Short mmCIF file of C-alpha atoms and ligand atoms in Angstrom, two decimals:
data_model
loop_
_atom_site.label_atom_id
_atom_site.label_comp_id
_atom_site.label_asym_id
_atom_site.label_seq_id
_atom_site.Cartn_x
_atom_site.Cartn_y
_atom_site.Cartn_z
CA MET X 1 -176.63 20.59 -53.71
CA THR X 2 -177.33 19.25 -57.17
CA SER X 3 -178.95 15.91 -56.96
CA PRO X 4 -177.54 12.81 -58.59
CA LYS X 5 -179.34 11.18 -61.51
CA LEU X 6 -181.17 7.92 -60.82
CA ASN X 7 -181.33 5.07 -63.31
CA ILE X 8 -182.47 1.47 -63.41
CA VAL X 9 -181.23 -1.01 -65.99
CA SER X 10 -182.23 -4.65 -66.22
CA LYS X 11 -178.82 -5.94 -67.38
CA PHE X 12 -175.16 -5.11 -66.82
CA SER X 13 -173.40 -4.21 -70.09
CA SER X 14 -169.73 -3.25 -69.61
CA PHE X 15 -167.33 -1.50 -67.25
CA THR X 16 -166.93 2.27 -67.64
CA LYS X 17 -163.64 3.95 -66.73
CA GLY X 18 -163.86 5.78 -63.40
CA ALA X 19 -167.17 4.17 -62.39
CA ALA X 20 -167.67 2.01 -59.27
CA TYR X 21 -169.55 -1.30 -59.29
CA VAL X 22 -171.10 -2.27 -55.98
CA VAL X 23 -171.16 -5.97 -55.14
CA GLY X 24 -172.33 -7.68 -51.93
CA VAL X 25 -170.29 -9.89 -49.63
CA THR X 26 -172.09 -12.65 -47.77
CA THR X 27 -170.87 -15.81 -46.00
CA LYS X 28 -170.66 -19.46 -46.97
CA GLY X 29 -169.96 -21.58 -43.91
CA ASP X 30 -167.95 -19.05 -41.94
CA LYS X 31 -166.09 -17.63 -44.96
CA PRO X 32 -166.83 -14.37 -46.78
CA VAL X 33 -167.92 -14.91 -50.40
CA LEU X 34 -169.25 -12.68 -53.16
CA ALA X 35 -173.04 -12.59 -53.30
CA ASP X 36 -174.81 -13.29 -56.59
CA SER X 37 -174.72 -10.18 -58.71
CA PRO X 38 -175.90 -9.10 -62.15
CA ILE X 39 -172.45 -7.52 -62.56
CA GLU X 40 -169.64 -9.44 -64.25
CA LEU X 41 -167.49 -10.88 -61.44
CA SER X 42 -165.10 -13.20 -63.27
CA GLY X 43 -162.11 -10.89 -62.59
CA ILE X 44 -162.52 -11.21 -58.82
CA ALA X 45 -164.25 -14.57 -58.44
CA GLN X 46 -160.98 -16.30 -57.56
CA LEU X 47 -159.91 -13.88 -54.81
CA ASP X 48 -159.49 -15.33 -51.33
CA LEU X 49 -161.62 -12.70 -49.61
CA ALA X 50 -160.89 -13.91 -46.06
CA SER X 51 -157.15 -13.46 -46.48
CA LEU X 52 -157.72 -9.96 -47.90
CA GLY X 53 -159.63 -9.03 -44.74
CA VAL X 54 -162.95 -8.67 -46.59
CA LYS X 55 -165.94 -9.10 -44.28
CA SER X 56 -169.65 -9.69 -44.70
CA ALA X 57 -170.50 -7.43 -41.75
CA ALA X 58 -172.86 -4.51 -42.33
CA GLU X 59 -170.98 -1.21 -42.90
CA PHE X 60 -167.90 -3.06 -44.27
CA THR X 61 -166.55 -1.72 -47.59
CA ALA X 62 -163.41 -2.39 -49.66
CA ARG X 63 -162.30 -1.21 -53.08
CA VAL X 64 -160.86 -3.66 -55.64
CA SER X 65 -159.71 -2.93 -59.20
CA ALA X 66 -162.17 -3.81 -61.95
CA PRO X 67 -161.61 -4.10 -65.72
CA ASN X 68 -161.22 -1.02 -67.93
CA GLY X 69 -160.12 1.42 -65.19
CA ALA X 70 -163.27 0.87 -63.13
CA ILE X 71 -163.44 -0.30 -59.51
CA TYR X 72 -165.54 -2.72 -57.53
CA LEU X 73 -166.84 -1.73 -54.14
CA LEU X 74 -167.36 -4.81 -51.99
CA VAL X 75 -169.97 -4.17 -49.29
CA GLY X 76 -170.87 -6.44 -46.39
CA LEU X 77 -174.53 -7.51 -46.62
CA GLY X 78 -174.71 -8.01 -42.85
CA ASN X 79 -176.44 -10.82 -41.01
CA LYS X 80 -180.06 -9.63 -41.28
CA PRO X 81 -182.32 -10.86 -44.08
CA LEU X 82 -182.39 -8.44 -47.02
CA SER X 83 -185.32 -6.03 -46.81
CA ALA X 84 -186.12 -2.46 -47.79
CA VAL X 85 -184.49 -1.33 -44.54
CA THR X 86 -181.23 -3.22 -45.07
CA LEU X 87 -181.03 -2.25 -48.77
CA ARG X 88 -181.62 1.42 -47.96
CA ALA X 89 -178.74 1.23 -45.51
CA LEU X 90 -176.51 -0.64 -48.01
CA GLY X 91 -177.16 2.00 -50.68
CA GLY X 92 -176.15 4.64 -48.17
CA VAL X 93 -173.01 2.84 -46.99
CA ALA X 94 -171.81 2.46 -50.59
CA ALA X 95 -172.66 6.03 -51.56
CA ARG X 96 -170.84 7.46 -48.54
CA SER X 97 -167.73 5.39 -49.14
CA LEU X 98 -167.76 6.40 -52.85
CA ALA X 99 -168.20 10.11 -52.21
CA ASP X 100 -165.35 10.88 -54.63
CA VAL X 101 -166.76 8.72 -57.45
CA LYS X 102 -169.10 10.23 -60.06
CA GLU X 103 -170.77 7.10 -61.36
CA ILE X 104 -171.99 4.23 -59.18
CA VAL X 105 -173.58 1.03 -60.47
CA PHE X 106 -175.30 -1.22 -57.91
CA GLY X 107 -175.30 -4.96 -58.44
CA LEU X 108 -176.75 -5.99 -55.07
CA PRO X 109 -179.33 -8.77 -54.70
CA THR X 110 -182.90 -7.34 -54.74
CA GLU X 111 -186.10 -9.33 -54.46
CA ASP X 112 -188.79 -6.84 -55.45
CA LYS X 113 -189.50 -3.27 -56.52
CA THR X 114 -189.75 -1.95 -52.97
CA GLN X 115 -186.20 -3.13 -52.31
CA THR X 116 -184.85 -1.60 -55.52
CA GLU X 117 -186.51 1.70 -54.61
CA ALA X 118 -185.10 1.56 -51.07
CA LEU X 119 -181.61 0.87 -52.44
CA LEU X 120 -181.80 3.90 -54.73
CA GLU X 121 -183.25 6.06 -51.98
CA GLY X 122 -180.47 5.08 -49.57
CA ALA X 123 -177.81 5.71 -52.23
CA LEU X 124 -179.23 9.13 -52.97
CA LEU X 125 -179.53 10.08 -49.29
CA GLY X 126 -176.02 8.78 -48.61
CA ARG X 127 -174.60 11.14 -51.25
CA TYR X 128 -175.45 14.18 -49.11
CA GLN X 129 -172.58 16.42 -48.03
CA PHE X 130 -172.67 19.99 -46.81
CA GLY X 131 -170.05 22.05 -48.60
CA ALA X 132 -171.38 25.59 -48.34
CA TYR X 133 -168.77 26.72 -45.84
CA ARG X 134 -165.71 25.02 -47.29
CA GLY X 135 -164.16 27.98 -49.03
CA LEU X 136 -161.22 26.24 -50.66
CA ASN X 137 -162.33 22.74 -51.53
CA LYS X 138 -165.97 23.16 -52.51
CA LEU X 139 -165.29 21.05 -55.59
CA SER X 140 -164.56 18.02 -53.48
CA VAL X 141 -168.11 18.10 -52.21
CA ASN X 142 -169.79 18.42 -55.59
CA GLN X 143 -172.35 15.67 -55.27
CA ASN X 144 -173.40 15.41 -58.89
CA ALA X 145 -173.38 11.74 -59.78
CA LYS X 146 -175.05 9.07 -61.82
CA LEU X 147 -176.56 6.29 -59.68
CA THR X 148 -177.65 3.14 -61.49
CA VAL X 149 -179.22 -0.01 -60.09
CA VAL X 150 -179.03 -3.20 -62.12
CA SER X 151 -182.20 -5.12 -61.30
CA ALA X 152 -185.05 -6.98 -62.95
CA PHE X 153 -187.42 -5.16 -60.58
CA LYS X 154 -187.88 -1.81 -62.24
CA PRO X 155 -189.66 0.96 -60.32
CA THR X 156 -192.01 3.18 -62.32
CA THR X 157 -190.93 6.64 -63.44
CA ALA X 158 -193.34 8.00 -60.82
CA ALA X 159 -191.60 5.98 -58.10
CA LEU X 160 -188.22 7.42 -59.13
CA ALA X 161 -189.66 10.94 -59.19
CA ARG X 162 -191.07 10.34 -55.70
CA ILE X 163 -187.63 9.36 -54.40
CA GLU X 164 -186.09 12.48 -55.95
CA ILE X 165 -188.75 14.79 -54.50
CA ILE X 166 -188.40 13.35 -51.02
CA ALA X 167 -184.60 13.36 -51.12
CA ALA X 168 -184.59 16.99 -52.30
CA SER X 169 -186.63 17.95 -49.22
CA VAL X 170 -184.39 15.91 -46.92
CA PHE X 171 -181.33 17.66 -48.40
CA ALA X 172 -182.95 21.09 -48.11
CA THR X 173 -183.73 20.35 -44.45
CA GLN X 174 -180.15 19.19 -43.84
CA ASP X 175 -178.78 22.33 -45.53
CA LEU X 176 -180.93 24.61 -43.37
CA VAL X 177 -179.99 22.78 -40.18
CA ASN X 178 -176.27 22.55 -40.95
CA THR X 179 -176.13 26.28 -41.73
CA PRO X 180 -174.68 28.07 -38.70
CA ALA X 181 -176.81 30.45 -36.65
CA ASN X 182 -174.97 33.54 -37.86
CA ASP X 183 -176.70 32.92 -41.17
CA ILE X 184 -179.90 31.19 -40.03
CA TYR X 185 -181.99 33.39 -37.74
CA PRO X 186 -185.77 33.79 -37.52
CA GLN X 187 -186.14 36.15 -40.46
CA SER X 188 -183.72 34.26 -42.71
CA LEU X 189 -185.29 30.88 -41.89
CA ALA X 190 -188.72 32.29 -42.73
CA SER X 191 -187.43 33.71 -46.05
CA ALA X 192 -185.61 30.47 -46.86
CA ILE X 193 -188.84 28.47 -46.57
CA GLN X 194 -190.76 31.06 -48.54
CA LYS X 195 -188.18 30.77 -51.31
CA ALA X 196 -188.14 26.95 -51.19
CA ALA X 197 -191.95 26.87 -51.41
CA LYS X 198 -192.10 28.81 -54.70
CA GLY X 199 -193.75 26.76 -57.41
CA ALA X 200 -194.64 23.88 -55.05
CA GLY X 201 -198.34 24.78 -54.87
CA VAL X 202 -198.35 25.84 -51.20
CA THR X 203 -199.18 29.10 -49.47
CA VAL X 204 -196.78 30.68 -47.00
CA GLU X 205 -197.81 33.23 -44.40
CA ILE X 206 -195.38 34.92 -42.01
CA TRP X 207 -196.17 36.59 -38.68
CA ASP X 208 -193.60 39.26 -37.71
CA GLU X 209 -193.16 40.42 -34.12
CA LYS X 210 -195.90 43.06 -34.33
CA ARG X 211 -198.47 40.62 -35.63
CA LEU X 212 -197.34 37.98 -33.12
CA ALA X 213 -198.12 40.47 -30.33
CA ALA X 214 -201.46 41.48 -31.84
CA ASP X 215 -202.48 37.81 -32.16
CA GLY X 216 -201.45 36.76 -28.65
CA PHE X 217 -198.41 34.55 -29.30
CA GLY X 218 -196.80 35.12 -25.90
CA GLY X 219 -194.69 31.96 -26.02
CA ILE X 220 -192.85 32.74 -29.26
CA LEU X 221 -192.45 36.40 -28.23
CA GLY X 222 -191.26 35.54 -24.71
CA VAL X 223 -188.54 33.23 -26.01
CA GLY X 224 -187.48 35.64 -28.76
CA GLN X 225 -187.44 38.86 -26.77
CA GLY X 226 -183.80 38.59 -25.67
CA SER X 227 -182.52 38.54 -29.25
CA SER X 228 -181.80 41.46 -31.57
CA ARG X 229 -183.25 39.25 -34.29
CA PRO X 230 -187.03 39.11 -33.64
CA PRO X 231 -189.11 35.89 -33.77
CA ARG X 232 -191.39 34.66 -36.53
CA LEU X 233 -194.27 32.26 -36.97
CA VAL X 234 -194.58 30.74 -40.43
CA ARG X 235 -197.55 28.83 -41.78
CA VAL X 236 -196.89 26.63 -44.80
CA GLU X 237 -200.08 25.15 -46.19
CA TYR X 238 -200.94 22.66 -48.90
CA LYS X 239 -204.69 22.40 -49.47
CA PRO X 240 -205.62 20.22 -52.44
CA LYS X 241 -209.23 20.15 -53.70
CA ASN X 242 -209.50 16.38 -53.23
CA SER X 243 -208.22 16.39 -49.65
CA LYS X 244 -209.23 13.36 -47.57
CA ALA X 245 -207.94 14.56 -44.20
CA HIS X 246 -206.19 17.47 -42.55
CA ILE X 247 -202.85 17.03 -40.78
CA ALA X 248 -201.30 19.90 -38.81
CA LEU X 249 -197.54 19.86 -38.23
CA VAL X 250 -195.87 22.03 -35.60
CA GLY X 251 -192.09 22.48 -35.54
CA LYS X 252 -189.68 23.86 -32.95
CA GLY X 253 -187.56 26.49 -34.67
CA ILE X 254 -185.03 27.80 -32.17
CA THR X 255 -182.35 29.09 -34.53
CA PHE X 256 -179.91 29.12 -31.61
CA ASP X 257 -180.49 28.00 -28.03
CA THR X 258 -178.11 29.56 -25.52
CA GLY X 259 -180.54 28.58 -22.77
CA GLY X 260 -181.38 32.25 -22.21
CA LEU X 261 -180.71 33.56 -18.70
CA SER X 262 -180.79 29.94 -17.46
CA ILE X 263 -177.69 29.78 -19.63
CA LYS X 264 -176.22 26.51 -20.89
CA PRO X 265 -172.66 25.48 -20.04
CA ALA X 266 -170.24 26.09 -22.96
CA ALA X 267 -170.07 22.44 -24.05
CA SER X 268 -173.86 22.04 -24.10
CA MET X 269 -174.27 25.11 -26.34
CA VAL X 270 -172.32 23.42 -29.13
CA GLY X 271 -174.95 21.78 -31.28
CA MET X 272 -177.65 24.31 -30.50
CA LYS X 273 -177.78 25.56 -34.09
CA TYR X 274 -179.64 22.27 -34.63
CA ASP X 275 -182.48 23.47 -32.41
CA MET X 276 -184.52 24.63 -35.44
CA THR X 277 -184.60 21.16 -36.99
CA GLY X 278 -188.28 20.56 -36.18
CA ALA X 279 -189.38 23.74 -37.97
CA ALA X 280 -187.21 23.08 -41.03
CA THR X 281 -188.52 19.50 -41.16
CA VAL X 282 -192.22 20.35 -41.01
CA GLY X 283 -191.84 23.17 -43.56
CA GLN X 284 -189.97 20.95 -46.00
CA ALA X 285 -192.37 18.04 -45.37
CA VAL X 286 -195.27 20.16 -46.64
CA ILE X 287 -193.25 21.12 -49.71
CA ALA X 288 -192.52 17.45 -50.47
CA ILE X 289 -196.15 16.40 -49.86
CA ALA X 290 -197.35 19.19 -52.17
CA LYS X 291 -194.90 18.24 -54.92
CA LEU X 292 -196.15 14.65 -54.64
CA GLN X 293 -199.70 16.02 -54.96
CA LEU X 294 -201.00 13.78 -52.18
CA PRO X 295 -204.74 14.18 -51.51
CA VAL X 296 -204.28 15.44 -47.95
CA ARG X 297 -204.43 18.95 -46.55
CA VAL X 298 -201.27 19.64 -44.54
CA THR X 299 -200.59 22.79 -42.54
CA ALA X 300 -197.15 23.32 -41.01
CA TRP X 301 -196.57 25.84 -38.24
CA MET X 302 -192.91 26.80 -37.87
CA CYS X 303 -192.40 28.41 -34.44
CA ILE X 304 -189.18 30.38 -34.80
CA ALA X 305 -187.16 32.36 -32.26
CA GLU X 306 -183.57 32.83 -31.13
CA ASN X 307 -183.08 32.10 -27.41
CA MET X 308 -180.47 34.65 -26.35
CA VAL X 309 -179.13 36.38 -23.25
CA SER X 310 -179.60 40.13 -22.90
CA GLY X 311 -181.23 42.86 -20.83
CA THR X 312 -184.51 42.17 -22.59
CA SER X 313 -184.51 38.37 -22.08
CA THR X 314 -187.34 36.65 -20.23
CA ARG X 315 -186.32 36.19 -16.56
CA PRO X 316 -186.69 32.86 -14.75
CA THR X 317 -190.13 32.97 -13.02
CA ASP X 318 -191.61 35.52 -15.45
CA VAL X 319 -195.16 34.62 -16.47
CA ILE X 320 -196.21 34.64 -20.13
CA LYS X 321 -199.56 34.07 -21.82
CA ILE X 322 -199.91 31.52 -24.62
CA ARG X 323 -202.19 31.94 -27.66
CA ASN X 324 -204.91 29.73 -26.10
CA GLY X 325 -205.09 31.92 -22.98
CA LYS X 326 -203.15 29.64 -20.60
CA THR X 327 -200.42 31.27 -18.51
CA VAL X 328 -196.97 29.74 -18.04
CA GLU X 329 -194.41 30.45 -15.34
CA VAL X 330 -191.03 30.27 -17.06
CA VAL X 331 -189.08 28.60 -14.28
CA ASN X 332 -186.27 27.65 -16.66
CA THR X 333 -185.62 29.76 -19.78
CA ASP X 334 -183.76 26.80 -21.29
CA ALA X 335 -187.04 24.88 -21.54
CA GLU X 336 -187.98 27.27 -24.37
CA GLY X 337 -188.99 24.80 -27.08
CA ARG X 338 -192.22 23.92 -25.29
CA LEU X 339 -193.08 27.63 -25.01
CA VAL X 340 -192.91 28.31 -28.74
CA LEU X 341 -194.64 24.98 -29.45
CA ALA X 342 -197.45 25.85 -26.99
CA ASP X 343 -198.36 28.76 -29.28
CA GLY X 344 -197.98 26.57 -32.35
CA LEU X 345 -200.11 23.72 -30.96
CA SER X 346 -202.76 26.25 -29.86
CA ILE X 347 -203.15 27.87 -33.28
CA ALA X 348 -202.90 24.48 -35.02
CA SER X 349 -205.81 23.27 -32.84
CA GLU X 350 -208.02 26.19 -33.88
CA SER X 351 -208.70 24.73 -37.33
CA LYS X 352 -209.63 21.32 -35.79
CA PRO X 353 -207.35 19.11 -37.89
CA ASP X 354 -207.71 15.31 -37.84
CA LEU X 355 -204.23 14.92 -36.40
CA ILE X 356 -201.54 17.20 -34.95
CA VAL X 357 -197.89 16.13 -35.06
CA ASP X 358 -195.15 18.20 -33.48
CA VAL X 359 -191.46 17.74 -34.21
CA ALA X 360 -188.91 19.15 -31.78
CA THR X 361 -185.37 18.83 -30.48
CA LEU X 362 -187.06 19.14 -27.12
CA THR X 363 -185.06 17.48 -24.36
CA GLY X 364 -181.54 16.32 -23.54
CA ALA X 365 -183.36 13.69 -21.48
CA ALA X 366 -184.54 12.03 -24.72
CA SER X 367 -180.92 11.52 -25.76
CA ILE X 368 -180.04 10.14 -22.33
CA ALA X 369 -182.88 7.63 -22.63
CA LEU X 370 -182.68 6.74 -26.33
CA GLY X 371 -179.10 7.34 -27.45
CA ASN X 372 -178.31 8.70 -30.90
CA ARG X 373 -180.70 7.14 -33.41
CA TYR X 374 -184.20 6.75 -32.00
CA THR X 375 -186.82 9.49 -31.99
CA GLY X 376 -189.00 9.62 -28.87
CA LEU X 377 -192.70 9.22 -29.74
CA MET X 378 -195.51 10.23 -27.39
CA GLY X 379 -199.15 11.12 -27.96
CA HIS X 380 -202.81 10.27 -27.57
CA GLY X 381 -205.77 9.16 -29.71
CA THR X 382 -204.58 7.52 -32.92
CA GLY X 383 -201.40 9.66 -33.01
CA VAL X 384 -198.93 7.09 -31.72
CA GLU X 385 -200.09 4.19 -33.89
CA LYS X 386 -200.27 6.40 -37.02
CA LEU X 387 -196.69 7.60 -36.50
CA GLN X 388 -195.41 4.12 -35.66
CA ALA X 389 -196.84 2.81 -38.94
CA ALA X 390 -195.49 5.75 -40.95
CA ALA X 391 -192.00 5.45 -39.41
CA GLU X 392 -191.98 1.74 -40.11
CA SER X 393 -192.85 2.25 -43.76
CA ALA X 394 -190.20 4.98 -44.12
CA GLY X 395 -187.63 2.84 -42.30
CA GLU X 396 -187.00 5.43 -39.54
CA LEU X 397 -186.59 4.58 -35.85
CA VAL X 398 -189.16 5.76 -33.29
CA TRP X 399 -189.72 4.53 -29.73
CA HIS X 400 -193.04 4.89 -27.97
CA MET X 401 -192.70 6.55 -24.55
CA PRO X 402 -195.50 7.06 -21.99
CA LEU X 403 -197.16 10.26 -20.77
CA PRO X 404 -197.65 9.32 -17.09
CA SER X 405 -200.26 11.67 -15.62
CA ASP X 406 -198.77 11.29 -12.11
CA LEU X 407 -195.78 13.38 -13.25
CA ARG X 408 -197.99 16.35 -14.12
CA VAL X 409 -197.80 17.69 -10.52
CA SER X 410 -194.14 18.56 -11.17
CA LEU X 411 -195.38 21.29 -13.49
CA ASN X 412 -197.70 22.93 -10.95
CA SER X 413 -196.99 26.63 -10.52
CA ASP X 414 -197.86 28.72 -7.47
CA ILE X 415 -199.06 31.63 -9.58
CA ALA X 416 -199.67 30.53 -13.19
CA ASP X 417 -201.69 27.77 -14.89
CA ILE X 418 -198.54 25.70 -15.43
CA ALA X 419 -194.74 25.91 -15.05
CA ASN X 420 -192.49 25.07 -17.99
CA ALA X 421 -190.03 22.94 -15.98
CA LYS X 422 -189.03 21.69 -12.57
CA PHE X 423 -185.44 21.54 -11.39
CA GLY X 424 -184.36 18.09 -10.35
CA ALA X 425 -187.37 16.28 -11.83
CA ASN X 426 -186.90 12.86 -13.41
CA GLY X 427 -188.41 11.81 -16.73
CA GLY X 428 -187.55 15.02 -18.60
CA MET X 429 -188.69 13.71 -21.98
CA LEU X 430 -192.06 12.70 -20.56
CA LEU X 431 -192.53 16.01 -18.73
CA GLY X 432 -191.86 17.80 -22.02
CA GLY X 433 -194.62 15.70 -23.62
CA LEU X 434 -197.03 16.29 -20.72
CA PHE X 435 -196.47 20.05 -20.97
CA LEU X 436 -197.21 20.08 -24.72
CA GLN X 437 -200.36 17.99 -24.25
CA GLU X 438 -201.90 20.90 -22.32
CA PHE X 439 -202.01 22.95 -25.52
CA ILE X 440 -203.83 20.46 -27.73
CA GLY X 441 -207.37 21.68 -28.33
CA LYS X 442 -210.61 19.73 -28.36
CA LYS X 443 -212.14 17.99 -31.36
CA ALA X 444 -214.94 19.84 -33.18
CA LYS X 445 -217.55 17.82 -31.25
CA GLY X 446 -217.41 16.57 -27.67
CA ASP X 447 -214.71 16.88 -25.05
CA GLU X 448 -212.06 14.64 -26.56
CA LEU X 449 -208.69 16.12 -27.46
CA ILE X 450 -207.59 16.26 -31.12
CA ASP X 451 -205.44 13.23 -31.99
CA TRP X 452 -201.79 14.10 -31.40
CA ALA X 453 -198.25 12.77 -31.71
CA HIS X 454 -195.10 14.37 -30.33
CA LEU X 455 -191.72 13.51 -31.86
CA ASP X 456 -188.74 14.37 -29.66
CA ILE X 457 -185.90 14.38 -32.20
CA ALA X 458 -183.23 15.64 -29.79
CA PRO X 459 -181.46 12.24 -30.06
CA SER X 460 -181.79 11.81 -33.81
CA ALA X 461 -181.68 15.26 -35.46
CA ASN X 462 -177.91 15.52 -35.47
CA ASN X 463 -175.43 12.68 -35.83
CA ASP X 464 -172.26 13.51 -33.91
CA LEU X 465 -171.13 9.87 -33.66
CA ALA X 466 -169.92 7.66 -36.52
CA PRO X 467 -171.77 7.72 -39.87
CA TRP X 468 -174.10 4.72 -40.40
CA GLY X 469 -176.24 3.51 -43.31
CA TYR X 470 -177.23 6.58 -45.32
CA THR X 471 -176.69 8.90 -42.34
CA GLY X 472 -173.51 10.96 -42.40
CA LYS X 473 -172.34 13.40 -39.73
CA GLY X 474 -174.33 16.50 -38.82
CA ALA X 475 -177.98 17.16 -39.68
CA THR X 476 -179.81 13.92 -40.48
CA GLY X 477 -183.10 15.20 -41.91
CA VAL X 478 -184.79 12.60 -39.69
CA MET X 479 -188.61 12.23 -39.68
CA LEU X 480 -189.16 14.06 -42.94
CA ARG X 481 -189.69 10.77 -44.76
CA THR X 482 -191.93 9.57 -41.92
CA LEU X 483 -194.13 12.67 -42.27
CA VAL X 484 -194.43 12.07 -46.02
CA ALA X 485 -195.32 8.41 -45.33
CA LEU X 486 -197.92 9.63 -42.83
CA ALA X 487 -199.55 11.80 -45.51
CA GLU X 488 -199.36 8.89 -47.96
CA SER X 489 -201.18 6.68 -45.43
CA TYR X 490 -204.26 8.91 -45.85
CA SER X 491 -204.13 8.72 -49.65
N1 BES M 501 -182.63 22.38 -27.13
C1 BES M 501 -182.63 21.77 -25.85
C2 BES M 501 -182.70 20.24 -25.91
C3 BES M 501 -181.54 19.54 -26.55
C4 BES M 501 -180.46 19.16 -25.78
C5 BES M 501 -181.55 19.22 -27.88
C6 BES M 501 -179.40 18.49 -26.35
C7 BES M 501 -180.49 18.56 -28.47
C8 BES M 501 -179.40 18.19 -27.70
C9 BES M 501 -183.82 22.24 -25.02
O1 BES M 501 -184.27 23.52 -25.27
C10 BES M 501 -183.38 22.20 -23.59
O2 BES M 501 -182.46 22.88 -23.25
N2 BES M 501 -184.07 21.38 -22.80
C11 BES M 501 -183.77 21.26 -21.43
C12 BES M 501 -185.10 21.13 -20.71
C13 BES M 501 -185.00 21.32 -19.23
C14 BES M 501 -184.50 22.69 -18.91
C15 BES M 501 -186.36 21.07 -18.65
C16 BES M 501 -182.92 20.03 -21.21
O3 BES M 501 -183.09 19.04 -21.92
O4 BES M 501 -182.06 20.06 -20.34
ZN1 ZN M 502 -183.24 25.04 -24.23
ZN1 ZN M 503 -183.97 24.17 -27.24
#
């Protein structure tokens, strides 16, 4: 998609035909009233908003005619104090409801630069639509637009460029994830990232199935062996000269998850094209971090395979060997994400980074526990607190979950070092985390494990409920902005 153009002006001048002017609705007593705005409101100041059904609730929008063939969009400011988080959401709500409008001018109350930036970021993110497969009405999803914020708090040119770089990577992630699995398979996902990385100042290295075998990646190979489209491991690395720390990112890249021979029921298979979200997110995060030239070395490992059913698929109870030498009994071939990630976490540990973060649509249990918006966060060392702080600054929702060691017995295998699942076990999200923890290597000195955070994005990667804030339906691009904020926290 072509990205909209961002502008900031300090004063409103005049109404342009066809443009939309966004104005807030708040309450006075218990009545809805227009919020203060830098935009000329005299034409609508007399309206009895209550009788028109206008509300101050968050997510409320209504269109009203404005002078000169323009329109106003009235948006409910909600009942929370204005902040970067609420303004990002308001920008998104307005942008989504004005998807057919090519010029949007925001006259919402902002108190500082951070809020103006958040408003623009939300508006930009809210413009996203995926039109690649709409043969007849592609034009209706042309997202070219001019987005202007009227505010005395003017972000720097660098701040605007930062928003555009980050949004471009969020959109690229959403495009990859929304693309159906007949077009996104291990090889094509690897090539797509290679292409996206051109000119960003990163190196991309791809392991094909022969090299995966030679280098001992039994997890990725075991999951991918049932597919006619062989697996891949992709390393995307940004290594600036002035690097202050080294972050390794590991992403689950199952381009389609049928469950394998432990096959999923038909209804559960819908949505499994989203199972490569973690890989797309970590790959695109490195590209964004490189374009922002942050002084941090970041290495992403995209662990990519298609989990299919065939005569060559891994059988339940087969034993495979992971890159770090540990053996795994594959009790359930549908718990495949942890197998490809085990290889990824092992190789990521070999270079002894300061922090490892994995991103994965790992468990249905995470959605049962957390719903549709929160990402499950687990980890050890400084991992959890680092990711909590980064998510907070990006305005994304994470929830810290425990890794109770008493549950580890559920993964005992009679013949291998560990089993990948246990039928009937409770705490599926936590068991997923406990399994992954076994593949985190030790720090360069001593016996301590490398700091680690695990993000289970099964709840949050795909929005199949109502749109909210800047999040539309389908791929959300969640956690990309958090990973960028994490890298920024080392700068
Ligand atoms: N890709 C799924 C997890 C998932 C489910 C993501 C729903 C998004 C929405 C994963 O590979 C899986 O099937 N996990 C199993 C694990 C179990 C077999 C231990 C699950 O959650 O049921
Ligand atoms: Zn699965
Ligand atoms: Zn999966």
